[in-house]
PDB file of C-alpha atoms and ligand atoms in Angstrom:
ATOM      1  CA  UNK I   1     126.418  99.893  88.987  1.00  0.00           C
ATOM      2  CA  UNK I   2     126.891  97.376  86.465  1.00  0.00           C
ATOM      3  CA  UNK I   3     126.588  95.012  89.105  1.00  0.00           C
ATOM      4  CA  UNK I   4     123.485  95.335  91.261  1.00  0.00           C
ATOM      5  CA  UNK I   5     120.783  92.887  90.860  1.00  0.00           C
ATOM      6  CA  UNK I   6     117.500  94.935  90.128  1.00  0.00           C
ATOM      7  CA  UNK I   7     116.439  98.266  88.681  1.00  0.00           C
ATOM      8  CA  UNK I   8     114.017  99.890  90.946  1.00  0.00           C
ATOM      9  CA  UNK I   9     111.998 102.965  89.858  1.00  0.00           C
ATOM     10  CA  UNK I  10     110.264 105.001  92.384  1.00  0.00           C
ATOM     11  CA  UNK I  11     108.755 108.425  91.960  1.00  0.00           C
ATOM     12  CA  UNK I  12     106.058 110.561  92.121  1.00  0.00           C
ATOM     13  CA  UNK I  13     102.534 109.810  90.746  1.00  0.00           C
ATOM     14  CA  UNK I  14     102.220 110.446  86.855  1.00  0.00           C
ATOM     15  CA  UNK I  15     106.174 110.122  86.953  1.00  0.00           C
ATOM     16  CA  UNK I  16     105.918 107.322  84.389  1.00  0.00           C
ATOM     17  CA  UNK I  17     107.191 104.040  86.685  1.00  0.00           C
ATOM     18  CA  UNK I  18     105.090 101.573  85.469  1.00  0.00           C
ATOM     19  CA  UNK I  19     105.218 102.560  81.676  1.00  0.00           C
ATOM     20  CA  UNK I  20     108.967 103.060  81.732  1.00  0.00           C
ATOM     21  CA  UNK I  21     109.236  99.934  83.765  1.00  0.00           C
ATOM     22  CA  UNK I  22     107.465  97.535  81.244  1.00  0.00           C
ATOM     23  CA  UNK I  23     109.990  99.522  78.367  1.00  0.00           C
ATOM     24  CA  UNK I  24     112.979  99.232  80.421  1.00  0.00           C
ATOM     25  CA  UNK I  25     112.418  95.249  81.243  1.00  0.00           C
ATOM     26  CA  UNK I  26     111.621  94.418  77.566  1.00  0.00           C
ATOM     27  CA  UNK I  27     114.559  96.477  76.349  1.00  0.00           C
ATOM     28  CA  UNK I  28     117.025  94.465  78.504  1.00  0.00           C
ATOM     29  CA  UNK I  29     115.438  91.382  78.728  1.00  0.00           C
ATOM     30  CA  UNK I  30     114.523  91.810  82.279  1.00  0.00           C
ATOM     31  CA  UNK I  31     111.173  90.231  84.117  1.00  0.00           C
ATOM     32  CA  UNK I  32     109.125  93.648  85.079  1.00  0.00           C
ATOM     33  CA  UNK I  33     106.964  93.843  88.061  1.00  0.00           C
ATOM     34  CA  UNK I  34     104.520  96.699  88.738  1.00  0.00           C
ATOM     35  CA  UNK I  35     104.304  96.487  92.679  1.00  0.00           C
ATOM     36  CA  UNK I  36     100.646  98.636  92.463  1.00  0.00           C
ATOM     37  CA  UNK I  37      99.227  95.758  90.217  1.00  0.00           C
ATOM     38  CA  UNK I  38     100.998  92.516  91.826  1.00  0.00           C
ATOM     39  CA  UNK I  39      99.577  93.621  94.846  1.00  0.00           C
ATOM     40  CA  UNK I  40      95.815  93.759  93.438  1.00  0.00           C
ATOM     41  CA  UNK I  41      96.458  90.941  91.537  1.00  0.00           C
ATOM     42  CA  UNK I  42      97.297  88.767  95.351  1.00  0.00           C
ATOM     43  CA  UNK I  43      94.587  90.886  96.892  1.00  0.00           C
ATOM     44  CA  UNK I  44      92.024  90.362  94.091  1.00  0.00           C
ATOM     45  CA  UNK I  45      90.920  94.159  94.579  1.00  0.00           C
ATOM     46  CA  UNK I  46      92.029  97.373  93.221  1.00  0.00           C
ATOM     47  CA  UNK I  47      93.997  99.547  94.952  1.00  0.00           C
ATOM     48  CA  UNK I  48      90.927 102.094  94.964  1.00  0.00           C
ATOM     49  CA  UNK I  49      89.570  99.546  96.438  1.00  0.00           C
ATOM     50  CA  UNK I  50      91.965  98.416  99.574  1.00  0.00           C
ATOM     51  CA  UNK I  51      92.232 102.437 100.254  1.00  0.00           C
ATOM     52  CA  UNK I  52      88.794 102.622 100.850  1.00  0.00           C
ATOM     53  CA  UNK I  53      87.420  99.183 102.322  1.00  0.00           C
ATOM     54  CA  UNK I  54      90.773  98.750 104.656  1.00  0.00           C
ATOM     55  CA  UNK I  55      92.014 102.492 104.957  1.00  0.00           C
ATOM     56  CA  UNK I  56      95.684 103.496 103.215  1.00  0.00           C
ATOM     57  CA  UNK I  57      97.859 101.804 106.678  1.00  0.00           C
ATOM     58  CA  UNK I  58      96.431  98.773 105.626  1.00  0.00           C
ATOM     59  CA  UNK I  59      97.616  99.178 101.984  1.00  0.00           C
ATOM     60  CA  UNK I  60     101.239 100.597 102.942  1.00  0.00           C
ATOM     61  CA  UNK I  61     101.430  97.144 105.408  1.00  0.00           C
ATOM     62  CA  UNK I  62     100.936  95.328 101.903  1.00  0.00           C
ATOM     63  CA  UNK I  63     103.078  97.586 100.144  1.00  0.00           C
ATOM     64  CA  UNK I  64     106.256  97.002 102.774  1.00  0.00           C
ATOM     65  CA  UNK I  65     105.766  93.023 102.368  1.00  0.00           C
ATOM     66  CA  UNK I  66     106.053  93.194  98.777  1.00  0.00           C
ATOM     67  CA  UNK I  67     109.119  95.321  98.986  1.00  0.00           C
ATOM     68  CA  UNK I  68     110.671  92.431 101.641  1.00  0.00           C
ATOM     69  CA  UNK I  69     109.861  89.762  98.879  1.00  0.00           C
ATOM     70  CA  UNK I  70     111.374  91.955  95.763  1.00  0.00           C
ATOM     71  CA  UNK I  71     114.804  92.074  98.070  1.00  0.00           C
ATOM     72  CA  UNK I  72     115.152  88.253  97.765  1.00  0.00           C
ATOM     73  CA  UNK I  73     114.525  88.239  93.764  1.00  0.00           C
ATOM     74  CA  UNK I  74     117.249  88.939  91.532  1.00  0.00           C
ATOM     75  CA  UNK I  75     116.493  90.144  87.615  1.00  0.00           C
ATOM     76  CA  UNK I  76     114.098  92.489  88.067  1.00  0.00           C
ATOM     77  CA  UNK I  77     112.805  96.002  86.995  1.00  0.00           C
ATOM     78  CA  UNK I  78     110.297  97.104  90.063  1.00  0.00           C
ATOM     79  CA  UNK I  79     107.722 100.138  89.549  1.00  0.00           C
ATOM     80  CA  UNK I  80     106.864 101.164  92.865  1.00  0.00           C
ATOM     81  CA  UNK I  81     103.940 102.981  93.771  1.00  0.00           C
ATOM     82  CA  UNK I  82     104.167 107.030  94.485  1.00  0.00           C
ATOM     83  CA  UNK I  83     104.756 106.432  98.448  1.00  0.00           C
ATOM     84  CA  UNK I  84     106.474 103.223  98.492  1.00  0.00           C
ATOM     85  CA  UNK I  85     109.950 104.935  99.353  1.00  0.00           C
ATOM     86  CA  UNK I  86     108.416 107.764 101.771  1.00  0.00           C
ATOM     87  CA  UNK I  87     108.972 104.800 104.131  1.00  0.00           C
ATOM     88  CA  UNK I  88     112.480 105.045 104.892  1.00  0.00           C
ATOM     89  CA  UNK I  89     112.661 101.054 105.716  1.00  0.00           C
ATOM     90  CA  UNK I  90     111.073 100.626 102.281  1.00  0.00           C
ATOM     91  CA  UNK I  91     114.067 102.776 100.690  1.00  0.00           C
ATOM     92  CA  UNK I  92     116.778 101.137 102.400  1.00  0.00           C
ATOM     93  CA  UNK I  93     115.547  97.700 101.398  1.00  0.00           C
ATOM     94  CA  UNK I  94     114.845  98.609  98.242  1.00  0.00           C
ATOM     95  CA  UNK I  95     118.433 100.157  97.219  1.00  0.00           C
ATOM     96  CA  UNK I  96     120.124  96.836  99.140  1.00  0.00           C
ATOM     97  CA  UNK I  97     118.562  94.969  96.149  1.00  0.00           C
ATOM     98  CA  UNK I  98     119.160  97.055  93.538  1.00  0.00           C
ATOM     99  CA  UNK I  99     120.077 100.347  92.081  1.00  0.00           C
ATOM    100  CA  UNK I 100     116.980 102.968  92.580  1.00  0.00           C
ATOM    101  CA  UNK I 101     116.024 105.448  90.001  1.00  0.00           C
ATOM    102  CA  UNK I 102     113.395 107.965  90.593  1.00  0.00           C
ATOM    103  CA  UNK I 103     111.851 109.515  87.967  1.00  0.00           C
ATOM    104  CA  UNK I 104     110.530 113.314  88.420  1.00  0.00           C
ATOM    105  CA  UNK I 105     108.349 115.551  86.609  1.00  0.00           C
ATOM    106  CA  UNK I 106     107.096 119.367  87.187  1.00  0.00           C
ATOM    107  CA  UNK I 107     103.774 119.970  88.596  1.00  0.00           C
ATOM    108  CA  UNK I 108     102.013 120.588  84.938  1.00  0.00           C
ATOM    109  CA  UNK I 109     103.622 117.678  83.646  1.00  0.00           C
ATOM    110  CA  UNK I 110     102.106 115.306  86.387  1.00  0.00           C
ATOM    111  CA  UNK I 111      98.363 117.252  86.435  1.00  0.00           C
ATOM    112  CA  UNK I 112      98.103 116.504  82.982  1.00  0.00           C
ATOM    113  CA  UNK I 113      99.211 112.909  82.697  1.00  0.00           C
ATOM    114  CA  UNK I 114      97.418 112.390  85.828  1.00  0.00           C
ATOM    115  CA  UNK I 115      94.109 112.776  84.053  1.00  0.00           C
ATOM    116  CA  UNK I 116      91.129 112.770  86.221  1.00  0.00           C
ATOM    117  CA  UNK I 117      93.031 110.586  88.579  1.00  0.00           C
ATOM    118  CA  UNK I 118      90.141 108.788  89.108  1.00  0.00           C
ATOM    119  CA  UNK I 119      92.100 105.219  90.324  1.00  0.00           C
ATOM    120  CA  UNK I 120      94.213 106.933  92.388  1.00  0.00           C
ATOM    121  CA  UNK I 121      93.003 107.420  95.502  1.00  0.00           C
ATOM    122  CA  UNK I 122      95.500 110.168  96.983  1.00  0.00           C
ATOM    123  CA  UNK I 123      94.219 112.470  94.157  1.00  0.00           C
ATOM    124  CA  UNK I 124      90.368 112.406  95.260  1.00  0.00           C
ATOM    125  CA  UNK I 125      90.643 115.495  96.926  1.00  0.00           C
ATOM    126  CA  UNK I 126      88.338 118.656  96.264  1.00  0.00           C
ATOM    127  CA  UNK I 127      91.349 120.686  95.258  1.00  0.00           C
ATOM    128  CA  UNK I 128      93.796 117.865  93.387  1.00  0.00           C
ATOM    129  CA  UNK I 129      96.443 120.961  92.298  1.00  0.00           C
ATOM    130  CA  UNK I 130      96.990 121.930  95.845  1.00  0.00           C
ATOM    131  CA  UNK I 131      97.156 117.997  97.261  1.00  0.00           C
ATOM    132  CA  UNK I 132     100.007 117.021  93.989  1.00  0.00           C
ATOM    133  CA  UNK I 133     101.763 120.494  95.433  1.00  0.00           C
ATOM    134  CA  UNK I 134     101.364 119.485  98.571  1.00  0.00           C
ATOM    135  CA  UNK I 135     102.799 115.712  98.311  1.00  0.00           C
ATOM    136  CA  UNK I 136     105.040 116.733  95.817  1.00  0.00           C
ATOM    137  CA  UNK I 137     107.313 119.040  99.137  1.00  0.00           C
ATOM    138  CA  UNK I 138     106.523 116.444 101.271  1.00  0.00           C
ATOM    139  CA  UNK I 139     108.010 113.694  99.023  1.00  0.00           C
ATOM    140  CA  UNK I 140     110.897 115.152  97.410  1.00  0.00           C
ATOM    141  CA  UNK I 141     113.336 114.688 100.261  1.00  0.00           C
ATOM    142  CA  UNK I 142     112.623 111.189 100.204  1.00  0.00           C
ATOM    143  CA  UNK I 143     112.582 110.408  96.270  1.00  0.00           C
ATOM    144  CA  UNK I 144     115.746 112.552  96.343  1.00  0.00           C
ATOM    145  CA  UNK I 145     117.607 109.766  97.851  1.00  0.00           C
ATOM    146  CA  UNK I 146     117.687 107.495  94.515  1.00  0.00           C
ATOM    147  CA  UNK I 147     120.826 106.533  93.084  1.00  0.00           C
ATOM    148  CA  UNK I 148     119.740 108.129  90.142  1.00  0.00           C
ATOM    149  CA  UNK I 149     117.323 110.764  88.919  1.00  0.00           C
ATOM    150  CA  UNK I 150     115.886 111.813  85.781  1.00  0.00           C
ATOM    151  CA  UNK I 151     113.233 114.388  85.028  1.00  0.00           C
ATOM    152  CA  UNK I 152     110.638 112.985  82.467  1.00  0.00           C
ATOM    153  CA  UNK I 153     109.049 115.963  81.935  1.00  0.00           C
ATOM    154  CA  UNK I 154     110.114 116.514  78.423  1.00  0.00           C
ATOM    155  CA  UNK I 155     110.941 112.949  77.600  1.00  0.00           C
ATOM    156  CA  UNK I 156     108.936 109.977  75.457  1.00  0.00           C
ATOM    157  CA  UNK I 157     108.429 106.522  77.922  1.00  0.00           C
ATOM    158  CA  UNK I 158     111.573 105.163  74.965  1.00  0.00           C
ATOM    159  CA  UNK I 159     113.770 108.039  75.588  1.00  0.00           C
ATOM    160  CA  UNK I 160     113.596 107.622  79.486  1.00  0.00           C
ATOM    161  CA  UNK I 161     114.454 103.919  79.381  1.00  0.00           C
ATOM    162  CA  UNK I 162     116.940 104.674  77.332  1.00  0.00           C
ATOM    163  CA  UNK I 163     118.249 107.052  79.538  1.00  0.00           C
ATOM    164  CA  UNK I 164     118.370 104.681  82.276  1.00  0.00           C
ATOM    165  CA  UNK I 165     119.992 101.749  80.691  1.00  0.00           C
ATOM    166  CA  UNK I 166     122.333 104.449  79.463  1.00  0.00           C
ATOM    167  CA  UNK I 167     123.260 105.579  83.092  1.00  0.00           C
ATOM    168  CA  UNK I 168     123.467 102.389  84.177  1.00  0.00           C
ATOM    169  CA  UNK I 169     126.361 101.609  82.429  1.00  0.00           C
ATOM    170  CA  UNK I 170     128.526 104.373  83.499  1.00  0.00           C
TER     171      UNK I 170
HETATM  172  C1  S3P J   1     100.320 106.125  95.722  1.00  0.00           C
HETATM  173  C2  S3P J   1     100.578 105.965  94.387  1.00  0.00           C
HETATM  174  C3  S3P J   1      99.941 104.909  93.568  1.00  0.00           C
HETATM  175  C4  S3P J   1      99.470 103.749  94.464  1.00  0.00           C
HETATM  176  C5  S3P J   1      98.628 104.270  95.572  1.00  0.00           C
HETATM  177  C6  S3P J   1      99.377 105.251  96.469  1.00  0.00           C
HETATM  178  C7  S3P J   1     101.019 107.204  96.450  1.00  0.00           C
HETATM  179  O1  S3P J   1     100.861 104.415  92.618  1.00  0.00           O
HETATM  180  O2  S3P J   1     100.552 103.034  94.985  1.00  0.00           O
HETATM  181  O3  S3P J   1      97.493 104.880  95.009  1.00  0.00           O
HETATM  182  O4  S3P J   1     101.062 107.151  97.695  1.00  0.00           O
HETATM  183  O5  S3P J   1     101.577 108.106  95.780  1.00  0.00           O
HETATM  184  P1  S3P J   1     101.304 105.275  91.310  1.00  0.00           P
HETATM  185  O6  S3P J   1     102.453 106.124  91.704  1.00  0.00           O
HETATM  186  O7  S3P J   1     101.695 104.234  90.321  1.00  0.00           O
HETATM  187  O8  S3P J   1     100.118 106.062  90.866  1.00  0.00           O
END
């Protein structure tokens, strides 16, 4: 594993991607990209925002070209967004370019560092516990498929970066 170009974290919501990301990058001296906020940064909206003004095909359109621009970059840890690898394409291309780790978390873990979940817009629903359940067995199959997995529910954002960069050189 030593060898593969990027480190790719994918996972649920509330997982931890983009805080273990920005750890993970500094720690190894790697250029981090957050694919949720490159993408608002090009778009000059927020995500919220593209969701509700374009509808969510439009945003997972946006979401598939970044992935096919991260493939041809080398040096890089990628946070993905929550459904960025329910697209098996996205997956595939993703692990091509790098090793994938998804990061899990039980259900109380992600309701309470979810917060009110107010800028995410797959967590507006009337009942929020029954949508996370409800993505959460649609998903898993899909995040399941990572090179590597770790369960953050117990874990600092230091302690699962160093878990990663610890894994990665086995
Ligand atoms: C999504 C997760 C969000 C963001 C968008 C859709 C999802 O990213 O990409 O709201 O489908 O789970 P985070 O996982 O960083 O919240």
């Amino acid at each position: 594993m030593k060898n593969k170009k990027n480190i790719i974290l994918c996972g649920f919501m509330a997982t931890g991607k983009s805080s273990v990301g920005k750890k993970l990058a500094e720690t190894l001296g790697l250029e981090f990209i957050d694919m949720d906020t490159a993408i608002e940064a090009e778009e000059g909206v927020s995500i919220s925002q593209i969701f509700s003004e374009r509808g969510e095909p439009a945003f997972r359109e946006l979401e598939s070209r970044m992935v096919e621009r991260m493939m041809r970059r080398t040096g890089l840890v990628i946070s993905t967004g929550g459904g960025t690898v329910v697209n098996p394409r996205n997956m595939a291309n993703l692990k091509s370019c790098g090793v994938v780790v998804s990061l899990t978390a039980d259900f109380k873990t992600i309701l309470q560092r979810a917060g009110s979940g107010e800028e995410r817009p797959l967590l507006q629903a009337e009942n929020r516990e029954e949508r996370i359940i409800a993505l959460l067995l649609k998903r898993e199959p899909f995040y399941s498929q990572a090179d590597i997995t770790i369960d953050t529910s117990s874990l600092t954002v230091e302690e699962v970066a160093w878990e990663i960069s610890n894994r990665l050189n086995h």
